[in-house]
Amino acid sequence: MSVIEVNKLTKDYGHGRGVFDVSAHVNEGECFGFLGPNGAGKSTTIRHLMGFSKPQSGTAAIDGKDCWEYSAELQREVGYLPGEIALPSGMTGTQFLKMQMKMRGVTDASYLEKLLETFDLDPDIGLKQMSLGTKRKLAVVTAFMHDPRILILDEPTSGLDPIMQEIFIEYILEEKKRGKTIFLSSHIFHEVDASCDRIAIIKDGKIVSEFDPEILKKESDKIYRVTFHEKKQWKEFTSHTYHFTSVNERKLRARIQLKNREITPFLADISQYHITDFTEFPFSLEDYFMQFYHEDKIFEGVK
């Protein structure tokens, strides 16, 4: 049985907003990536997993327990990191952590101290005076302080600087080695690609693909960038029926995505031209994702 199970989950907020017939599962010790832009339905799915929202149809369950019916029990057990952080302003970070420890019944602070060191967090300042990045680190520490075996993370590195993002990814990989089960929602390709065993792409509230990233890399198409010496040859080549992901007339350049069976005829075609540059690019998670989002330039790291 899966540790986390979403089955035909639907919540329709109207005007195309919500989630529609979403199904996903996370096995024990697995990190599952939920990839999509803001508004795609990631946070709505997580709100149902945390028992904050009741499905119109379908179910969400953790450890075989319905997330709505057993919400209070599951919320005590799960480590939850929300996408948007709201903290009380009238206390310090240290006071806030002590309050959270008391609420969760945490009596041993050794794991908390380890987290503070890992994420380089000095909590002894007012929450109101904290920067966005510091608040985010405090939220991370708070979510993990009771050493939960199940983590549900919504845009976990949002607000963290690049160095701290890498530290977070390293931490997730270590937690996975310890057997933690992780549901990670994100729009950052590198974060998902580096940490997740399986990935689902969500678009307009529906899952459009689910895959193993390692298998995708092995079986994926090839991408080549070709630069021509003459404009006439560039025009002739770009009139072919290959799948061009981009063409640049000013630079006399074209970028082509090919399936394995197309590579030999492509090389035969290209040998007839005067080429000034020929580069092969590894097929990436971003390339695969953009097939579903039609090259919309809305994602972090897109060029």
Short mmCIF file of C-alpha atoms in Angstrom, two decimals:
data_model
loop_
_atom_site.label_atom_id
_atom_site.label_comp_id
_atom_site.label_asym_id
_atom_site.label_seq_id
_atom_site.Cartn_x
_atom_site.Cartn_y
_atom_site.Cartn_z
CA MET A 1 0.00 0.00 0.00
CA SER A 2 1.21 3.49 -0.82
CA VAL A 3 2.00 5.86 2.03
CA ILE A 4 0.35 8.79 0.21
CA GLU A 5 -2.58 8.14 -2.12
CA VAL A 6 -4.62 10.62 -4.16
CA ASN A 7 -7.44 8.95 -6.09
CA LYS A 8 -9.56 10.78 -8.69
CA LEU A 9 -9.46 13.95 -6.58
CA THR A 10 -11.69 16.76 -7.84
CA LYS A 11 -12.28 20.25 -6.46
CA ASP A 12 -13.80 22.70 -8.94
CA TYR A 13 -13.59 26.38 -7.96
CA GLY A 14 -15.11 27.48 -11.26
CA HIS A 15 -13.56 29.24 -14.28
CA GLY A 16 -11.20 26.30 -14.86
CA ARG A 17 -9.62 26.65 -11.40
CA GLY A 18 -9.08 23.67 -9.14
CA VAL A 19 -8.07 20.03 -9.66
CA PHE A 20 -9.88 17.53 -11.82
CA ASP A 21 -9.69 13.74 -11.47
CA VAL A 22 -6.14 13.88 -10.09
CA SER A 23 -4.58 10.55 -9.08
CA ALA A 24 -1.10 10.03 -7.66
CA HIS A 25 0.66 7.85 -5.13
CA VAL A 26 3.92 7.94 -3.17
CA ASN A 27 5.56 4.76 -1.95
CA GLU A 28 7.46 4.47 1.31
CA GLY A 29 10.94 6.00 1.08
CA GLU A 30 10.16 7.71 -2.21
CA CYS A 31 10.36 11.39 -3.17
CA PHE A 32 7.53 12.29 -5.54
CA GLY A 33 7.73 15.54 -7.50
CA PHE A 34 4.64 17.56 -8.42
CA LEU A 35 5.75 19.93 -11.17
CA GLY A 36 3.73 22.83 -12.54
CA PRO A 37 3.43 26.63 -12.62
CA ASN A 38 1.52 28.75 -10.14
CA GLY A 39 -2.20 28.12 -10.52
CA ALA A 40 -1.82 24.61 -11.98
CA GLY A 41 -3.36 22.87 -8.95
CA LYS A 42 -0.32 21.92 -6.86
CA SER A 43 -1.29 23.74 -3.67
CA THR A 44 -4.95 22.68 -4.02
CA THR A 45 -3.85 19.04 -4.04
CA ILE A 46 -1.63 19.61 -0.99
CA ARG A 47 -4.43 21.36 0.90
CA HIS A 48 -6.48 18.19 0.48
CA LEU A 49 -3.59 16.02 1.64
CA MET A 50 -3.31 18.16 4.77
CA GLY A 51 -7.05 17.95 5.44
CA PHE A 52 -7.59 21.67 5.00
CA SER A 53 -10.12 21.14 2.23
CA LYS A 54 -12.80 18.50 1.57
CA PRO A 55 -12.91 16.92 -1.89
CA GLN A 56 -15.97 17.32 -4.06
CA SER A 57 -15.24 13.82 -5.29
CA GLY A 58 -12.37 11.37 -4.99
CA THR A 59 -10.13 10.86 -1.98
CA ALA A 60 -6.79 11.79 -0.44
CA ALA A 61 -5.25 9.44 2.11
CA ILE A 62 -2.05 9.07 4.15
CA ASP A 63 -1.17 5.71 5.70
CA GLY A 64 -4.57 4.48 4.55
CA LYS A 65 -6.39 7.17 6.56
CA ASP A 66 -8.69 9.64 4.85
CA CYS A 67 -7.03 13.08 5.04
CA TRP A 68 -10.28 14.93 5.71
CA GLU A 69 -11.66 12.51 8.32
CA TYR A 70 -8.35 12.04 10.17
CA SER A 71 -6.92 15.53 9.56
CA ALA A 72 -6.01 16.34 13.18
CA GLU A 73 -4.20 13.03 13.68
CA LEU A 74 -2.32 13.21 10.38
CA GLN A 75 -1.31 16.85 10.85
CA ARG A 76 0.46 15.88 14.08
CA GLU A 77 2.45 13.20 12.25
CA VAL A 78 3.32 14.90 8.96
CA GLY A 79 6.01 17.50 8.35
CA TYR A 80 4.24 20.22 6.34
CA LEU A 81 5.89 23.20 4.68
CA PRO A 82 3.34 25.62 3.17
CA GLY A 83 3.99 27.65 0.04
CA GLU A 84 3.13 30.92 1.77
CA ILE A 85 4.48 31.69 5.24
CA ALA A 86 2.48 33.62 7.85
CA LEU A 87 4.19 34.06 11.22
CA PRO A 88 3.07 35.95 14.36
CA SER A 89 4.93 39.22 14.74
CA GLY A 90 5.02 39.63 18.51
CA MET A 91 7.73 37.08 19.36
CA THR A 92 11.22 36.01 18.43
CA GLY A 93 12.10 32.99 16.33
CA THR A 94 13.33 31.21 19.45
CA GLN A 95 10.04 31.82 21.24
CA PHE A 96 8.15 30.60 18.19
CA LEU A 97 10.19 27.38 18.05
CA LYS A 98 9.66 26.74 21.77
CA MET A 99 5.92 27.20 21.25
CA GLN A 100 5.98 24.72 18.35
CA MET A 101 7.99 22.22 20.39
CA LYS A 102 5.41 22.39 23.16
CA MET A 103 2.51 22.00 20.73
CA ARG A 104 4.14 18.97 19.09
CA GLY A 105 5.30 17.44 22.36
CA VAL A 106 8.97 17.58 21.36
CA THR A 107 11.14 17.26 24.47
CA ASP A 108 14.52 16.48 22.89
CA ALA A 109 15.97 19.55 21.14
CA SER A 110 18.98 17.75 19.62
CA TYR A 111 17.38 17.33 16.18
CA LEU A 112 16.24 20.95 16.26
CA GLU A 113 19.79 22.07 16.99
CA LYS A 114 21.03 20.03 14.04
CA LEU A 115 18.48 21.72 11.76
CA LEU A 116 19.46 25.19 12.97
CA GLU A 117 23.08 24.40 12.15
CA THR A 118 22.27 22.82 8.77
CA PHE A 119 20.23 25.79 7.61
CA ASP A 120 22.46 28.39 9.27
CA LEU A 121 19.58 29.92 11.22
CA ASP A 122 19.92 32.18 14.25
CA PRO A 123 16.31 32.33 15.52
CA ASP A 124 16.94 34.78 18.35
CA ILE A 125 15.54 37.79 16.48
CA GLY A 126 12.03 39.16 16.15
CA LEU A 127 9.83 37.51 13.56
CA LYS A 128 8.78 40.94 12.34
CA GLN A 129 12.40 41.88 11.67
CA MET A 130 13.24 38.67 9.78
CA SER A 131 13.91 38.79 6.05
CA LEU A 132 11.83 36.61 3.71
CA GLY A 133 14.70 34.13 3.40
CA THR A 134 15.14 33.87 7.18
CA LYS A 135 11.40 33.35 7.65
CA ARG A 136 11.55 30.61 5.07
CA LYS A 137 14.40 28.89 6.88
CA LEU A 138 12.44 29.13 10.13
CA ALA A 139 9.45 27.50 8.42
CA VAL A 140 11.70 24.70 7.13
CA VAL A 141 13.11 24.04 10.60
CA THR A 142 9.62 24.14 12.13
CA ALA A 143 8.29 21.62 9.59
CA PHE A 144 11.11 19.15 10.26
CA MET A 145 11.79 19.66 13.98
CA HIS A 146 9.77 16.61 15.12
CA ASP A 147 11.65 14.39 12.64
CA PRO A 148 8.51 13.20 10.81
CA ARG A 149 8.69 10.18 8.52
CA ILE A 150 6.33 11.84 5.98
CA LEU A 151 7.07 15.26 4.46
CA ILE A 152 4.64 17.33 2.38
CA LEU A 153 6.44 20.31 0.90
CA ASP A 154 4.81 23.09 -1.11
CA GLU A 155 7.37 25.19 -3.05
CA PRO A 156 9.93 24.47 -0.31
CA THR A 157 12.84 26.59 -1.59
CA SER A 158 10.79 29.65 -2.51
CA GLY A 159 12.52 32.66 -0.92
CA LEU A 160 15.80 30.83 -0.26
CA ASP A 161 19.01 32.02 -1.91
CA PRO A 162 20.78 29.66 -4.38
CA ILE A 163 23.28 28.39 -1.80
CA MET A 164 20.52 27.57 0.68
CA GLN A 165 18.49 25.92 -2.11
CA GLU A 166 21.38 23.52 -2.69
CA ILE A 167 21.67 22.85 1.05
CA PHE A 168 17.95 22.09 1.12
CA ILE A 169 18.24 19.62 -1.78
CA GLU A 170 21.15 17.88 -0.03
CA TYR A 171 19.04 17.66 3.12
CA ILE A 172 16.11 16.11 1.22
CA LEU A 173 18.43 13.53 -0.34
CA GLU A 174 19.73 12.61 3.14
CA GLU A 175 16.18 12.35 4.49
CA LYS A 176 15.28 10.06 1.60
CA LYS A 177 18.23 7.82 2.54
CA ARG A 178 16.78 7.67 6.05
CA GLY A 179 13.56 6.26 4.57
CA LYS A 180 11.41 9.39 4.62
CA THR A 181 8.42 9.57 2.25
CA ILE A 182 8.26 12.95 0.51
CA PHE A 183 5.65 14.74 -1.59
CA LEU A 184 7.36 17.79 -3.12
CA SER A 185 5.51 20.43 -5.12
CA SER A 186 7.62 22.86 -7.13
CA HIS A 187 8.01 24.90 -10.31
CA ILE A 188 11.82 24.78 -10.19
CA PHE A 189 13.18 22.17 -12.59
CA HIS A 190 16.54 21.65 -10.88
CA GLU A 191 14.97 21.10 -7.48
CA VAL A 192 12.60 18.42 -8.78
CA ASP A 193 15.13 16.77 -11.08
CA ALA A 194 17.80 16.54 -8.36
CA SER A 195 15.64 15.06 -5.61
CA CYS A 196 12.66 13.14 -7.00
CA ASP A 197 12.30 9.45 -7.91
CA ARG A 198 9.11 10.01 -9.88
CA ILE A 199 7.58 13.19 -11.28
CA ALA A 200 4.07 14.18 -12.31
CA ILE A 201 3.40 17.25 -14.46
CA ILE A 202 0.17 19.05 -13.67
CA LYS A 203 -1.47 21.48 -16.09
CA ASP A 204 -4.80 23.27 -15.63
CA GLY A 205 -5.65 21.02 -12.69
CA LYS A 206 -5.00 17.76 -14.52
CA ILE A 207 -1.98 15.44 -14.51
CA VAL A 208 -0.69 15.29 -18.08
CA SER A 209 2.34 13.05 -17.50
CA GLU A 210 3.93 10.86 -14.84
CA PHE A 211 7.38 9.36 -15.29
CA ASP A 212 10.69 8.20 -13.84
CA PRO A 213 13.24 10.95 -14.65
CA GLU A 214 16.10 8.48 -15.05
CA ILE A 215 14.17 6.47 -17.65
CA LEU A 216 13.20 9.71 -19.38
CA LYS A 217 16.85 10.71 -19.72
CA LYS A 218 17.82 7.33 -21.17
CA GLU A 219 14.95 7.08 -23.65
CA SER A 220 14.58 10.75 -24.48
CA ASP A 221 14.94 12.53 -27.79
CA LYS A 222 18.18 14.21 -28.82
CA ILE A 223 18.52 17.95 -29.27
CA TYR A 224 21.01 19.58 -31.65
CA ARG A 225 21.85 23.20 -32.38
CA VAL A 226 23.19 23.96 -35.85
CA THR A 227 24.68 27.27 -37.06
CA PHE A 228 25.00 27.92 -40.80
CA HIS A 229 27.54 29.93 -42.75
CA GLU A 230 25.09 31.17 -45.37
CA LYS A 231 21.53 32.46 -45.04
CA LYS A 232 20.42 30.61 -48.18
CA GLN A 233 21.42 27.27 -46.66
CA TRP A 234 19.81 28.18 -43.33
CA LYS A 235 16.52 28.91 -45.11
CA GLU A 236 16.72 25.69 -47.09
CA PHE A 237 17.42 23.57 -44.03
CA THR A 238 14.71 25.16 -41.86
CA SER A 239 12.16 24.32 -44.54
CA HIS A 240 12.61 20.62 -43.66
CA THR A 241 9.92 18.88 -41.62
CA TYR A 242 12.13 18.24 -38.59
CA HIS A 243 10.84 19.30 -35.18
CA PHE A 244 12.47 22.72 -34.75
CA THR A 245 12.26 23.95 -31.18
CA SER A 246 13.70 27.33 -32.18
CA VAL A 247 15.05 29.13 -35.26
CA ASN A 248 17.13 32.31 -35.26
CA GLU A 249 17.52 34.04 -38.62
CA ARG A 250 19.86 36.72 -37.29
CA LYS A 251 22.35 34.13 -36.03
CA LEU A 252 21.54 31.64 -38.83
CA ARG A 253 20.89 29.07 -36.14
CA ALA A 254 18.33 26.30 -35.62
CA ARG A 255 17.60 23.97 -32.73
CA ILE A 256 16.19 20.56 -33.62
CA GLN A 257 14.65 17.83 -31.47
CA LEU A 258 15.01 14.33 -32.91
CA LYS A 259 13.95 10.81 -32.11
CA ASN A 260 16.64 8.14 -32.35
CA ARG A 261 15.38 6.86 -35.71
CA GLU A 262 15.69 10.36 -37.18
CA ILE A 263 19.35 10.94 -36.29
CA THR A 264 20.94 9.09 -39.24
CA PRO A 265 18.90 10.86 -41.97
CA PHE A 266 19.40 14.15 -40.13
CA LEU A 267 23.21 13.74 -40.18
CA ALA A 268 23.04 12.86 -43.87
CA ASP A 269 21.05 16.03 -44.57
CA ILE A 270 23.28 18.27 -42.50
CA SER A 271 26.47 17.01 -44.17
CA GLN A 272 25.41 18.78 -47.36
CA TYR A 273 25.68 22.22 -45.78
CA HIS A 274 28.46 24.54 -44.68
CA ILE A 275 28.12 24.43 -40.87
CA THR A 276 30.02 26.74 -38.53
CA ASP A 277 28.80 25.17 -35.28
CA PHE A 278 27.17 21.88 -34.33
CA THR A 279 26.26 21.21 -30.69
CA GLU A 280 24.37 18.38 -29.00
CA PHE A 281 22.42 19.18 -25.84
CA PRO A 282 21.27 16.62 -23.27
CA PHE A 283 17.50 16.31 -23.20
CA SER A 284 16.37 17.84 -19.91
CA LEU A 285 13.33 17.84 -17.67
CA GLU A 286 12.73 21.40 -18.83
CA ASP A 287 12.66 20.30 -22.48
CA TYR A 288 10.16 17.57 -21.70
CA PHE A 289 8.01 19.89 -19.61
CA MET A 290 7.86 22.52 -22.34
CA GLN A 291 6.26 20.01 -24.70
CA PHE A 292 3.17 20.30 -22.52
CA TYR A 293 3.37 24.05 -21.98
CA HIS A 294 4.17 25.05 -25.57
CA GLU A 295 7.35 26.97 -24.76
CA ASP A 296 5.57 29.44 -22.44
CA LYS A 297 8.38 31.46 -20.88
CA ILE A 298 6.99 31.43 -17.36
CA PHE A 299 9.40 29.20 -15.54
CA GLU A 300 12.49 29.88 -13.55
CA GLY A 301 15.62 29.06 -15.50
CA VAL A 302 13.96 29.07 -18.94
CA LYS A 303 16.13 30.56 -21.70
#
